[in-house]
Coordinates of C-alpha atoms in Angstrom, one line a residue:
X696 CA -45.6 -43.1 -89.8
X697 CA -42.8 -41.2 -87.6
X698 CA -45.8 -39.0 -86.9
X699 CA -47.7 -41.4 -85.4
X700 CA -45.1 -42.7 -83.5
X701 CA -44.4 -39.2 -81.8
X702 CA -47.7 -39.1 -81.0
X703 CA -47.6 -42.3 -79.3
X704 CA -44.8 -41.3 -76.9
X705 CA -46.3 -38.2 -76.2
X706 CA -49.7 -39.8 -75.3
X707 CA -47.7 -42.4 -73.4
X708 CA -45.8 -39.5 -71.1
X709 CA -48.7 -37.8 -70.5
X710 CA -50.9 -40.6 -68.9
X711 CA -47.7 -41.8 -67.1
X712 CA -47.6 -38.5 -65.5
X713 CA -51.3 -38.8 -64.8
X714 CA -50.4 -41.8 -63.2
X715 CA -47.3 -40.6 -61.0
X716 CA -48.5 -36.7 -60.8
X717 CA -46.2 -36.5 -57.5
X718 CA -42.6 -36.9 -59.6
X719 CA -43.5 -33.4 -61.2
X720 CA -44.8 -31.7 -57.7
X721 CA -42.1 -33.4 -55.8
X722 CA -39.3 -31.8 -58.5
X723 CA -40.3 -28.5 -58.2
X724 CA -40.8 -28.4 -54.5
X725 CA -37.2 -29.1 -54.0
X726 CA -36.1 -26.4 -57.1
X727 CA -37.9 -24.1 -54.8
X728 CA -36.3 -24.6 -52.0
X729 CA -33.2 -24.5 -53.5
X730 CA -33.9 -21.2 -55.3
X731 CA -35.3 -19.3 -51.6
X732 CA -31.7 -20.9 -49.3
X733 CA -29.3 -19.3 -52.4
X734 CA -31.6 -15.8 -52.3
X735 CA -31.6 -16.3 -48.1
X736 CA -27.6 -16.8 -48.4
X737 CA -26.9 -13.8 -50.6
X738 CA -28.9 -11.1 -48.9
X739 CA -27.2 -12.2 -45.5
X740 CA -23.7 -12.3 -46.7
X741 CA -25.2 -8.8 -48.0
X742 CA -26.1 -7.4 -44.5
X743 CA -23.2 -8.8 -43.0
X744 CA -20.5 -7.3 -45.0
X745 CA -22.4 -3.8 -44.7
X746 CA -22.6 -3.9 -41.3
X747 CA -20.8 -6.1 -39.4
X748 CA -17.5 -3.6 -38.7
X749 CA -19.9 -0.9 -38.0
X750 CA -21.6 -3.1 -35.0
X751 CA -18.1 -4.2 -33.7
X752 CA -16.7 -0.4 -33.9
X753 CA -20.0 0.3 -31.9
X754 CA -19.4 -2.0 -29.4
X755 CA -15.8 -1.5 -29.0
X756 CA -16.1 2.2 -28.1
X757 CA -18.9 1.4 -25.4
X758 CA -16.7 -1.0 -23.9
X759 CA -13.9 1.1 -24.1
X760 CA -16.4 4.0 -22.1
X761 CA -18.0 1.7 -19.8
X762 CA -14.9 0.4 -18.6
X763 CA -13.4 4.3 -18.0
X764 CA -16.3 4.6 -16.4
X765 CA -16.0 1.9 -13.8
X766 CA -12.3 2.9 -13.0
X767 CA -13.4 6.5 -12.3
X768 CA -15.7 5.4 -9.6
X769 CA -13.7 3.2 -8.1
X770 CA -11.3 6.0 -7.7
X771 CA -13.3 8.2 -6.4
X772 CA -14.9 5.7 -3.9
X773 CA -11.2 5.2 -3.1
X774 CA -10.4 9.0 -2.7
X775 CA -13.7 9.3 -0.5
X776 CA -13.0 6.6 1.5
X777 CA -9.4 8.1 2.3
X778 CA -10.9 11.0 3.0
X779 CA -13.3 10.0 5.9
X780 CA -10.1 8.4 7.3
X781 CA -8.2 11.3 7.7
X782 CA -11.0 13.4 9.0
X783 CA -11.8 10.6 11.8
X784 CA -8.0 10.6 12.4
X785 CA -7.3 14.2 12.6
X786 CA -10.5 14.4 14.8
X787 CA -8.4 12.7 17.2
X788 CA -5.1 14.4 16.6
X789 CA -6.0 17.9 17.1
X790 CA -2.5 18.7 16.4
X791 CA -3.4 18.9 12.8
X792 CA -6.7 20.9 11.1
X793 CA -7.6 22.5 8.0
X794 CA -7.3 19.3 6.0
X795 CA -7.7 19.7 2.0
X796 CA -7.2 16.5 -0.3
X797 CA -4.7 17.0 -3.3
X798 CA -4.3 14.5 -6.4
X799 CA -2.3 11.6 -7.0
X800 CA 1.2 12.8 -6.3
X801 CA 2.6 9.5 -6.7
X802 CA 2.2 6.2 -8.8
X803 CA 1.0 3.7 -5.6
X804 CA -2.8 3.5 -5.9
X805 CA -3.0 2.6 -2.4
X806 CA -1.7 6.0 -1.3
X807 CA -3.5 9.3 -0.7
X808 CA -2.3 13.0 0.1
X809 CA -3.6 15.9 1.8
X810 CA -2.5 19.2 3.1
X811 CA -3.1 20.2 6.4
X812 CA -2.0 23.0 8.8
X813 CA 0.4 22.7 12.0
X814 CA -1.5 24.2 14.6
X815 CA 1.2 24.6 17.1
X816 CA 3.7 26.3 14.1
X817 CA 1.1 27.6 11.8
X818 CA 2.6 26.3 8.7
X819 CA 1.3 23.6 6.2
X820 CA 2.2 20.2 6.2
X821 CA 1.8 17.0 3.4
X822 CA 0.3 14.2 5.3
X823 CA -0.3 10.8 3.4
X824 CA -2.0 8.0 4.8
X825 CA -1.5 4.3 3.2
X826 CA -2.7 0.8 4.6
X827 CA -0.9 -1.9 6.8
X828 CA 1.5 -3.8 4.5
X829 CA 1.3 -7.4 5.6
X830 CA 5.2 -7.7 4.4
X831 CA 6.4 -5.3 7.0
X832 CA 9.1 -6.3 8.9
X833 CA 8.8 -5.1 12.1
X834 CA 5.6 -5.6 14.2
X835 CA 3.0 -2.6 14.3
X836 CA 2.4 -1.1 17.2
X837 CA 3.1 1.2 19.5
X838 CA 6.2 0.8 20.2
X839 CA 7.6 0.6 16.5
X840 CA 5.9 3.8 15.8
X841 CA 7.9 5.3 18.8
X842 CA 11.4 3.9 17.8
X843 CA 10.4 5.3 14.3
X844 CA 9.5 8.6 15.3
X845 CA 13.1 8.6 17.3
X846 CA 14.9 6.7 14.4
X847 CA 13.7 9.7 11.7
X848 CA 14.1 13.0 14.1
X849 CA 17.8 12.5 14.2
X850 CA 18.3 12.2 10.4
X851 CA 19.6 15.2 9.8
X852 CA 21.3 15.9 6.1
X853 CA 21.2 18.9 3.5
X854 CA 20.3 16.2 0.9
X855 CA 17.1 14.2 2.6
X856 CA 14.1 15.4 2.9
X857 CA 12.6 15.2 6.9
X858 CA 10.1 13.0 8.4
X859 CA 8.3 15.5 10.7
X860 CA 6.2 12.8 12.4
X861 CA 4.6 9.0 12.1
X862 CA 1.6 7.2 13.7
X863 CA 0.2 3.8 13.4
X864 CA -3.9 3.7 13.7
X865 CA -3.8 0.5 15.0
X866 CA -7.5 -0.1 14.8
X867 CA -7.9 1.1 11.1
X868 CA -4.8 -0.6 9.8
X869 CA -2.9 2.4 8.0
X870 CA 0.0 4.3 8.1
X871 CA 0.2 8.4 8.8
X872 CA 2.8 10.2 7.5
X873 CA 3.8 14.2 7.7
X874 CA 6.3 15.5 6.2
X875 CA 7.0 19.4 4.8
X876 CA 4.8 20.4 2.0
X877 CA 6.2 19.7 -1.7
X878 CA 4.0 19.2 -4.3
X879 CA 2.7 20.8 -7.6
X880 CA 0.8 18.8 -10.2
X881 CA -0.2 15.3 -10.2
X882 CA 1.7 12.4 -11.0
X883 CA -0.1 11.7 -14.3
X884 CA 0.4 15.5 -15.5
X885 CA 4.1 15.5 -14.7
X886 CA 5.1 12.1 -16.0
X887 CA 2.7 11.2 -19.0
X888 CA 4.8 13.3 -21.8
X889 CA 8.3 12.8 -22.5
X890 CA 10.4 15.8 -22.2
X891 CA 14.1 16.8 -22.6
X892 CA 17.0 16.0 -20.6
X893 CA 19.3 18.1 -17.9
X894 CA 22.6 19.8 -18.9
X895 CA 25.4 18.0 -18.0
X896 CA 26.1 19.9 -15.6
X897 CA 23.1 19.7 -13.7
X898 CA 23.1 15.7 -14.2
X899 CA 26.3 15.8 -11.9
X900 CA 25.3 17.8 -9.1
X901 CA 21.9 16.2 -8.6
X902 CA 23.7 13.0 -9.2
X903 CA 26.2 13.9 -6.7
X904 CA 23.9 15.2 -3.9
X905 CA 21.7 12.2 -4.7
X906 CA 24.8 10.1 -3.9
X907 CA 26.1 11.7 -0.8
X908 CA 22.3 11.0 0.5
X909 CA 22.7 7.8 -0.2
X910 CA 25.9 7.1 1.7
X911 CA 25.2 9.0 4.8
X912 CA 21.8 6.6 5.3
X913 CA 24.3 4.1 4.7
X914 CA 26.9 4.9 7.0
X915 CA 24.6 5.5 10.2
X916 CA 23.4 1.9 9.5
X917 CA 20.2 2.3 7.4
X918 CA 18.9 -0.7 5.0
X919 CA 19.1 0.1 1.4
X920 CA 16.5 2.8 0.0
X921 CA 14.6 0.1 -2.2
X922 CA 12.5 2.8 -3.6
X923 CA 14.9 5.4 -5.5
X924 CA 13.3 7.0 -8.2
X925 CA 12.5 10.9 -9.4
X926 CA 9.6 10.6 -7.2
X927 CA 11.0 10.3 -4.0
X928 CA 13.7 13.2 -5.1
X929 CA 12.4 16.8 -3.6
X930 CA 14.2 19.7 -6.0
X931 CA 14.3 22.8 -3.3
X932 CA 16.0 25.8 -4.5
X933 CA 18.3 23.8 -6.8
X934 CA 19.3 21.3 -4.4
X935 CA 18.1 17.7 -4.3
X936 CA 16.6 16.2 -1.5
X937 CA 15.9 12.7 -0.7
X938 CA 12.7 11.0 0.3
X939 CA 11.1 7.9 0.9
X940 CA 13.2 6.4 2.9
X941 CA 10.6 5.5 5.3
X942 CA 9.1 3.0 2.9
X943 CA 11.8 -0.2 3.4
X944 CA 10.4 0.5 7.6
X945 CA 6.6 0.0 6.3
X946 CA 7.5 -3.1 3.7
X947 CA 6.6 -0.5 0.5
X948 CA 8.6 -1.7 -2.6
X949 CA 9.2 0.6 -5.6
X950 CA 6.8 0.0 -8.8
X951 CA 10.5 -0.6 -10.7
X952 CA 11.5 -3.2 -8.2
X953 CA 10.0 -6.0 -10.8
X954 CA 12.6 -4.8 -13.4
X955 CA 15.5 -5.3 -11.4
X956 CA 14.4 -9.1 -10.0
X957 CA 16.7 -11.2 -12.5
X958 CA 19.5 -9.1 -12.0
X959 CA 19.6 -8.9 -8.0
X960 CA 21.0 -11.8 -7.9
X961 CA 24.4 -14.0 -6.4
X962 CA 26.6 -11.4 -5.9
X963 CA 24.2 -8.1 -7.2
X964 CA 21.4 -8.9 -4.9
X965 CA 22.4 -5.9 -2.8
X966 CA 22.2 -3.3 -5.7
X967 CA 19.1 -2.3 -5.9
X968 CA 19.9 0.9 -5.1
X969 CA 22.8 1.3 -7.5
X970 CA 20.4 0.5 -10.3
X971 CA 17.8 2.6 -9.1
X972 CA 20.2 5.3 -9.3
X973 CA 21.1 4.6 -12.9
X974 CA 17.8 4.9 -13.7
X975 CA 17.7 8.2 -12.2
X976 CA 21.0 9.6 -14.0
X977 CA 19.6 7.8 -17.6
X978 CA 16.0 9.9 -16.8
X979 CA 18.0 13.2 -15.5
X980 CA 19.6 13.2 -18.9
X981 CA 17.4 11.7 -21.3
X982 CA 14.0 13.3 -20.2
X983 CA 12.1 9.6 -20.0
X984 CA 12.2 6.9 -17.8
X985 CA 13.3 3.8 -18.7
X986 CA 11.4 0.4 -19.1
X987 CA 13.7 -2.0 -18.6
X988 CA 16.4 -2.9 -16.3
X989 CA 19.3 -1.7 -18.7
X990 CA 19.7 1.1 -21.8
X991 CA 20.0 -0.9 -24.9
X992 CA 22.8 0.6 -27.1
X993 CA 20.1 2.6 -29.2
X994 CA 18.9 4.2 -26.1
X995 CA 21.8 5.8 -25.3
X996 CA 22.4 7.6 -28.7
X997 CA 21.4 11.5 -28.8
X998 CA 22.8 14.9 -28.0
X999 CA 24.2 14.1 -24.7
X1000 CA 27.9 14.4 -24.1
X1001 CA 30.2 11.2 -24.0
X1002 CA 31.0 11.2 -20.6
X1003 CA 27.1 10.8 -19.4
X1004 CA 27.5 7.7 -21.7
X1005 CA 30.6 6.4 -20.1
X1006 CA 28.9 6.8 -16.5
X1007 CA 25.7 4.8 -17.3
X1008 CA 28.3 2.3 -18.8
X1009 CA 30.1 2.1 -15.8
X1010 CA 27.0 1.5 -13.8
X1011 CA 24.9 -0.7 -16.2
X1012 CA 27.7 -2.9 -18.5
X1013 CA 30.7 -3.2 -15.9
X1014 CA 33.4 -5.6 -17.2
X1015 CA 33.5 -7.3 -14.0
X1016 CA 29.9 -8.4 -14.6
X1017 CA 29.3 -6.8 -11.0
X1018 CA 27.3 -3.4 -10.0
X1019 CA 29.7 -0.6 -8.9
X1020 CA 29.4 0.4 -4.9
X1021 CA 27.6 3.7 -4.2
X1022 CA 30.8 4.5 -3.1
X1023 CA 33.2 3.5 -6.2
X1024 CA 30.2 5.5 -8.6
X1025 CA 31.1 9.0 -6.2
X1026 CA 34.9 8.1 -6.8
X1027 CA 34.5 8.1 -10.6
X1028 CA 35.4 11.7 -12.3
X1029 CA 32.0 11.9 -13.7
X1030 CA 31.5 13.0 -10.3
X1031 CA 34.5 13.3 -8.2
X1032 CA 35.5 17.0 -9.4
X1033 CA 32.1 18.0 -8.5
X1034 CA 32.4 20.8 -5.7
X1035 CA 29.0 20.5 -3.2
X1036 CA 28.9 23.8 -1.2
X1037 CA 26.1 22.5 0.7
X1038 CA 28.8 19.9 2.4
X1039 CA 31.2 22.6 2.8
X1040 CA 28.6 24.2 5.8
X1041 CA 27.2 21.0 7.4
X1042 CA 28.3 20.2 10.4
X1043 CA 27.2 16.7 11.5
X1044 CA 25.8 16.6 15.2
X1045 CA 27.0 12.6 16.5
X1046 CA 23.7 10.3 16.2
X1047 CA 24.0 8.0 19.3
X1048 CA 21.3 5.0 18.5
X1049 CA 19.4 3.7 21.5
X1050 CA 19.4 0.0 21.8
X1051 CA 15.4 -0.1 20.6
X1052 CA 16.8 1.9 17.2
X1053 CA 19.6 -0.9 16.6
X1054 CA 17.7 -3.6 16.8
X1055 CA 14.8 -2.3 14.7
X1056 CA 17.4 -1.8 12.2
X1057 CA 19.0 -5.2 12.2
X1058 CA 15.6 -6.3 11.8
X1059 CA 14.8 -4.3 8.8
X1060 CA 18.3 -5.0 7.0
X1061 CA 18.1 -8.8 7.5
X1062 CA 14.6 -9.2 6.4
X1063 CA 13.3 -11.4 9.4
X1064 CA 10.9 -10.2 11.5
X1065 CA 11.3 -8.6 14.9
X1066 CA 9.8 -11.3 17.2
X1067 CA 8.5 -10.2 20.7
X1068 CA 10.0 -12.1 23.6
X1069 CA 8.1 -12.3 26.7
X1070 CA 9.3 -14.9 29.9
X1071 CA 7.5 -15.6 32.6
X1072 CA 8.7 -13.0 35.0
X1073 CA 7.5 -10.1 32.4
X1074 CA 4.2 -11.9 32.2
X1075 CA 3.7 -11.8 35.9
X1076 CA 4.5 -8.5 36.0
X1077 CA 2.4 -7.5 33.6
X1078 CA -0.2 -9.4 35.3
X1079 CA 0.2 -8.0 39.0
X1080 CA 0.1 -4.4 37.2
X1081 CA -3.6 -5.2 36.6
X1082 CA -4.4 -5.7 39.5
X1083 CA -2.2 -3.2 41.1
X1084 CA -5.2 -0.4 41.8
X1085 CA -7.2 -3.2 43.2
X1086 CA -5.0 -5.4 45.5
X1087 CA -1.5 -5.7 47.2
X1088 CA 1.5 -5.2 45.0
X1089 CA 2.8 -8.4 43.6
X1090 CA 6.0 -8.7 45.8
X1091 CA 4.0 -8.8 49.1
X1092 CA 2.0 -12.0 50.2
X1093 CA -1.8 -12.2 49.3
X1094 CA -3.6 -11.1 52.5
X1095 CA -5.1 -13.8 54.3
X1096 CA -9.0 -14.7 53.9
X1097 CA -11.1 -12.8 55.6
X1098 CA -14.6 -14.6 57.5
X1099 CA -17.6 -13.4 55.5
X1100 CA -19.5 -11.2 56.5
X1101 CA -22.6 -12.1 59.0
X1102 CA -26.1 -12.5 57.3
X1103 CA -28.7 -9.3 57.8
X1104 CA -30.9 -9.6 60.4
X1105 CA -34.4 -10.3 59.2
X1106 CA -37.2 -8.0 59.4
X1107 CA -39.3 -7.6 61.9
X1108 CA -42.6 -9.0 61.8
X1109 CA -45.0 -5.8 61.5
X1110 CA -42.9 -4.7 58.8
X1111 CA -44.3 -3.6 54.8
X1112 CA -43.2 -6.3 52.2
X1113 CA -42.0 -3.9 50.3
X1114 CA -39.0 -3.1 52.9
X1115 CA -37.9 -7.8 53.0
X1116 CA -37.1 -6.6 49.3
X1117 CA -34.6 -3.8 49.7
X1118 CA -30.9 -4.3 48.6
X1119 CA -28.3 -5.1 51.5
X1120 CA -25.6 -2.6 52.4
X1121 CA -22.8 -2.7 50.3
X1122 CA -19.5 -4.8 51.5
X1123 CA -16.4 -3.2 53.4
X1124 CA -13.3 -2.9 52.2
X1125 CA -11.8 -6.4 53.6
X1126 CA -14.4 -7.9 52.3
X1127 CA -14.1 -6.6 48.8
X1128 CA -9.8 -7.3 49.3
X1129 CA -11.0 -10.8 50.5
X1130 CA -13.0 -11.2 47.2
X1131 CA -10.6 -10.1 44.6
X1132 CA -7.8 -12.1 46.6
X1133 CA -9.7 -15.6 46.3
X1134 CA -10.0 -14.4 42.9
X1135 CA -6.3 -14.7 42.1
X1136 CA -5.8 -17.9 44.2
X1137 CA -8.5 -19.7 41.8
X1138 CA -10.5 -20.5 45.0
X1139 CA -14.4 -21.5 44.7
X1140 CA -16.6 -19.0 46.0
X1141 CA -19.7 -21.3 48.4
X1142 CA -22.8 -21.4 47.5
X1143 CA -25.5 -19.3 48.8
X1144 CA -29.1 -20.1 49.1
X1145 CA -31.6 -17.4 48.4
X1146 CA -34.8 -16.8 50.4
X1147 CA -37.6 -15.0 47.6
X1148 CA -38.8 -12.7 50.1
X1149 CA -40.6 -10.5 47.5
X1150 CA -44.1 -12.4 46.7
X1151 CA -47.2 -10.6 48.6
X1152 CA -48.0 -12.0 51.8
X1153 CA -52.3 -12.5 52.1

């Protein structure tokens, strides 16, 4: 009996899935589905864990070359570019020849060097040209470049490294500067590895000639430096010499200038050059620059002696909470003992300033710009001098108006067309004064009528 009733059921399910044959299709449609989007799944986490830091490595590296790549070309687009100026400019200057293009001596990507020869002495010279700055103080022209020229020739000083000569190309916008020749490697060779630190000994004699450089720019009424650093220090025969100082004329800042902003403030915003010179005794005796605008404590441990420790103190954590004059760091016995044989020679020649050279430097050392005045009376003079190969000089009346001259006489009658069309004789001289005088009045020339002469006559 339980027999038959099993097979009951059974016979039941089956025709009730003859009747509804889409429930069984439907069901394993869907387990299908499910079964292929858990295989999909795996074998992509799969490929994606096997390769995917393989693909970014790839990608990072071509970046990285691509990118090294650009910056190479735009430097040398930028060294090519500098190049064509100075041979245009030099074509010009024939003062100068033999020009060869050296590396980056310096950090300011603006900037380029060459070597050239001095024809008149026969020696070579550094010439570096660098664009208008927009933040310079005083205006650029001719002039300037003149007072600058002046300004520079009678800096004279064991410890600073000449200016031979400065121009302005006015047309091209840049900055020409010559000095004596002084260079050796790039700036990227010297300055990319750390290396090891003076003597003591040495530390106080370049920071003392440093110093005394310093304070003679200072006394004779130059601005601050504003761009002291190991750079712009020339080391000739053992004896430091400062350069540079041209840059606060031209508006150049330092590339350390941002490091000292917060703390050239109230009463230290006229130290820039007494930290910049700390940085320069911490480098002297450390071997590295530093990258912030004071040693921390842990910088200032190693095998140097006390006393250089106690100077960079002095300099960078006074108890007053204010920088330390140029003048009060020279009285300090770090370097007061320190004998300069150099000095013991010189003999300053007096440096009278002309009035143009005072007033370009109260410009610079105020910071506002040097405004050119021009009245009336200078205007008219400047106009009568154009007109001075032409006319009267401007103190003596205009001459009076002279009549025009007569009409030409026409032609006879028998004569060829061609000679009705031939150009009049040109004006005298009165009537050419006459002309250029009712020119300056503002006077209305008349009206002529023209007779066309020049059609053919049947």
């Amino acid at each position: 009996m339980v027999i038959q009733e099993t097979i009951v059921k059974e016979d039941d399910a089956a025709s009730w899935l003859e009747e509804h044959i889409y429930v069984p299709v439907t069901v394993g449609v869907v387990l299908v589905g499910i079964i292929a989007i858990i295989i999909y799944c795996c074998v992509k986490n799969y490929r994606k864990k096997n390769s995917y830091v393989y693909k970014r490595l790839e990608y990072d590296v071509a970046l990285a070359e691509q990118l090294n790549r650009e910056r190479e070309e735009r430097e040398i687009e930028v060294r090519d570019a500098a190049y064509l100026k100075c041979q245009f400019y030099l074509r010009s200057h024939p003062y100068y020849g033999t020009i060869t293009q050296l590396l980056d001596l310096g950090s300011r990507i603006d900037k380029s060097w060459f070597r050239v020869k001095d024809n008149k002495i026969q020696v070579d010279r550094m010439l570096t040209i660098m664009p208008y700055n927009p933040q310079m103080v005083l205006p650029f022209t001719r002039g300037t470049c003149k007072t600058l020229k002046e300004l520079f020739s009678v800096v004279q000083h064991p410890y600073i490294f000449p200016v031979t000569d400065l121009d302005f190309a006015l047309d091209e916008n840049f900055v020409v500067v010559i000095q004596p020749t002084r260079f050796q490697d790039s700036w990227f060779t010297k300055y990319s590895h750390k290396k090891y630190g003076l003597s003591m000994n040495q530390v106080q004699i370049f920071g003392r000639q440093i110093l005394e450089a310093l304070l003679f720019l200072e006394e004779k009424g130059f601005p601050q430096h504003s761009n002291l650093h190991s750079g712009n220090v020339m080391l000739e025969d053992n004896v430091c010499r400062l350069a540079g100082y041209e840059n606060v004329f031209l508006g150049n800042t330092s590339r350390i200038h941002a490091l000292f902003r917060k703390k050239l403030k109230n009463k230290n915003k006229d130290a820039i050059d007494v930290l910049s010179f700390g940085h320069i005794l911490f480098e002297m005796a450390y071997g590295y620059e530093l990258d912030t605008a004071h040693p921390g404590p842990q910088q200032l441990i190693g095998h140097q002696p006390p006393s250089v420790v106690e100077i960079l103190n002095f300099i960078f954590e006074n108890e007053s909470g204010k920088y330390p004059s140029l003048k009060e760091i020279t009285q300090n016995k770090f370097f007061s003992q320190v004998q300069l044989k150099e000095l013991e020679v010189f003999n300053p020649a007096p440096i009278n300033l002309s009035q143009s050279m005072k007033s370009l430097l109260k410009a610079v050392k105020g910071g506002k710009p040097l405004k050119k005045k021009r009245s009336s009376s200078s205007l008219k003079t400047m106009v009568s001098s154009d007109y001075s190969g032409v006319s009267a000089p401007s103190t003596a009346a205009p001459p009076p108006l002279a009549p025009p001259p007569p009409p030409p006489p026409p032609p006879p009658p028998g004569a060829p067309s061609s000679a009705s069309s031939a150009p009049a004789p040109p004006a005298s001289g009165g009537g050419r004064a006459a002309l250029l005088s009712s020119i300056q009045r503002g006077t209305q020339l008349k009206k002529t009528v023209t007779h066309d002469r020049s059609a053919p006559k049947l």
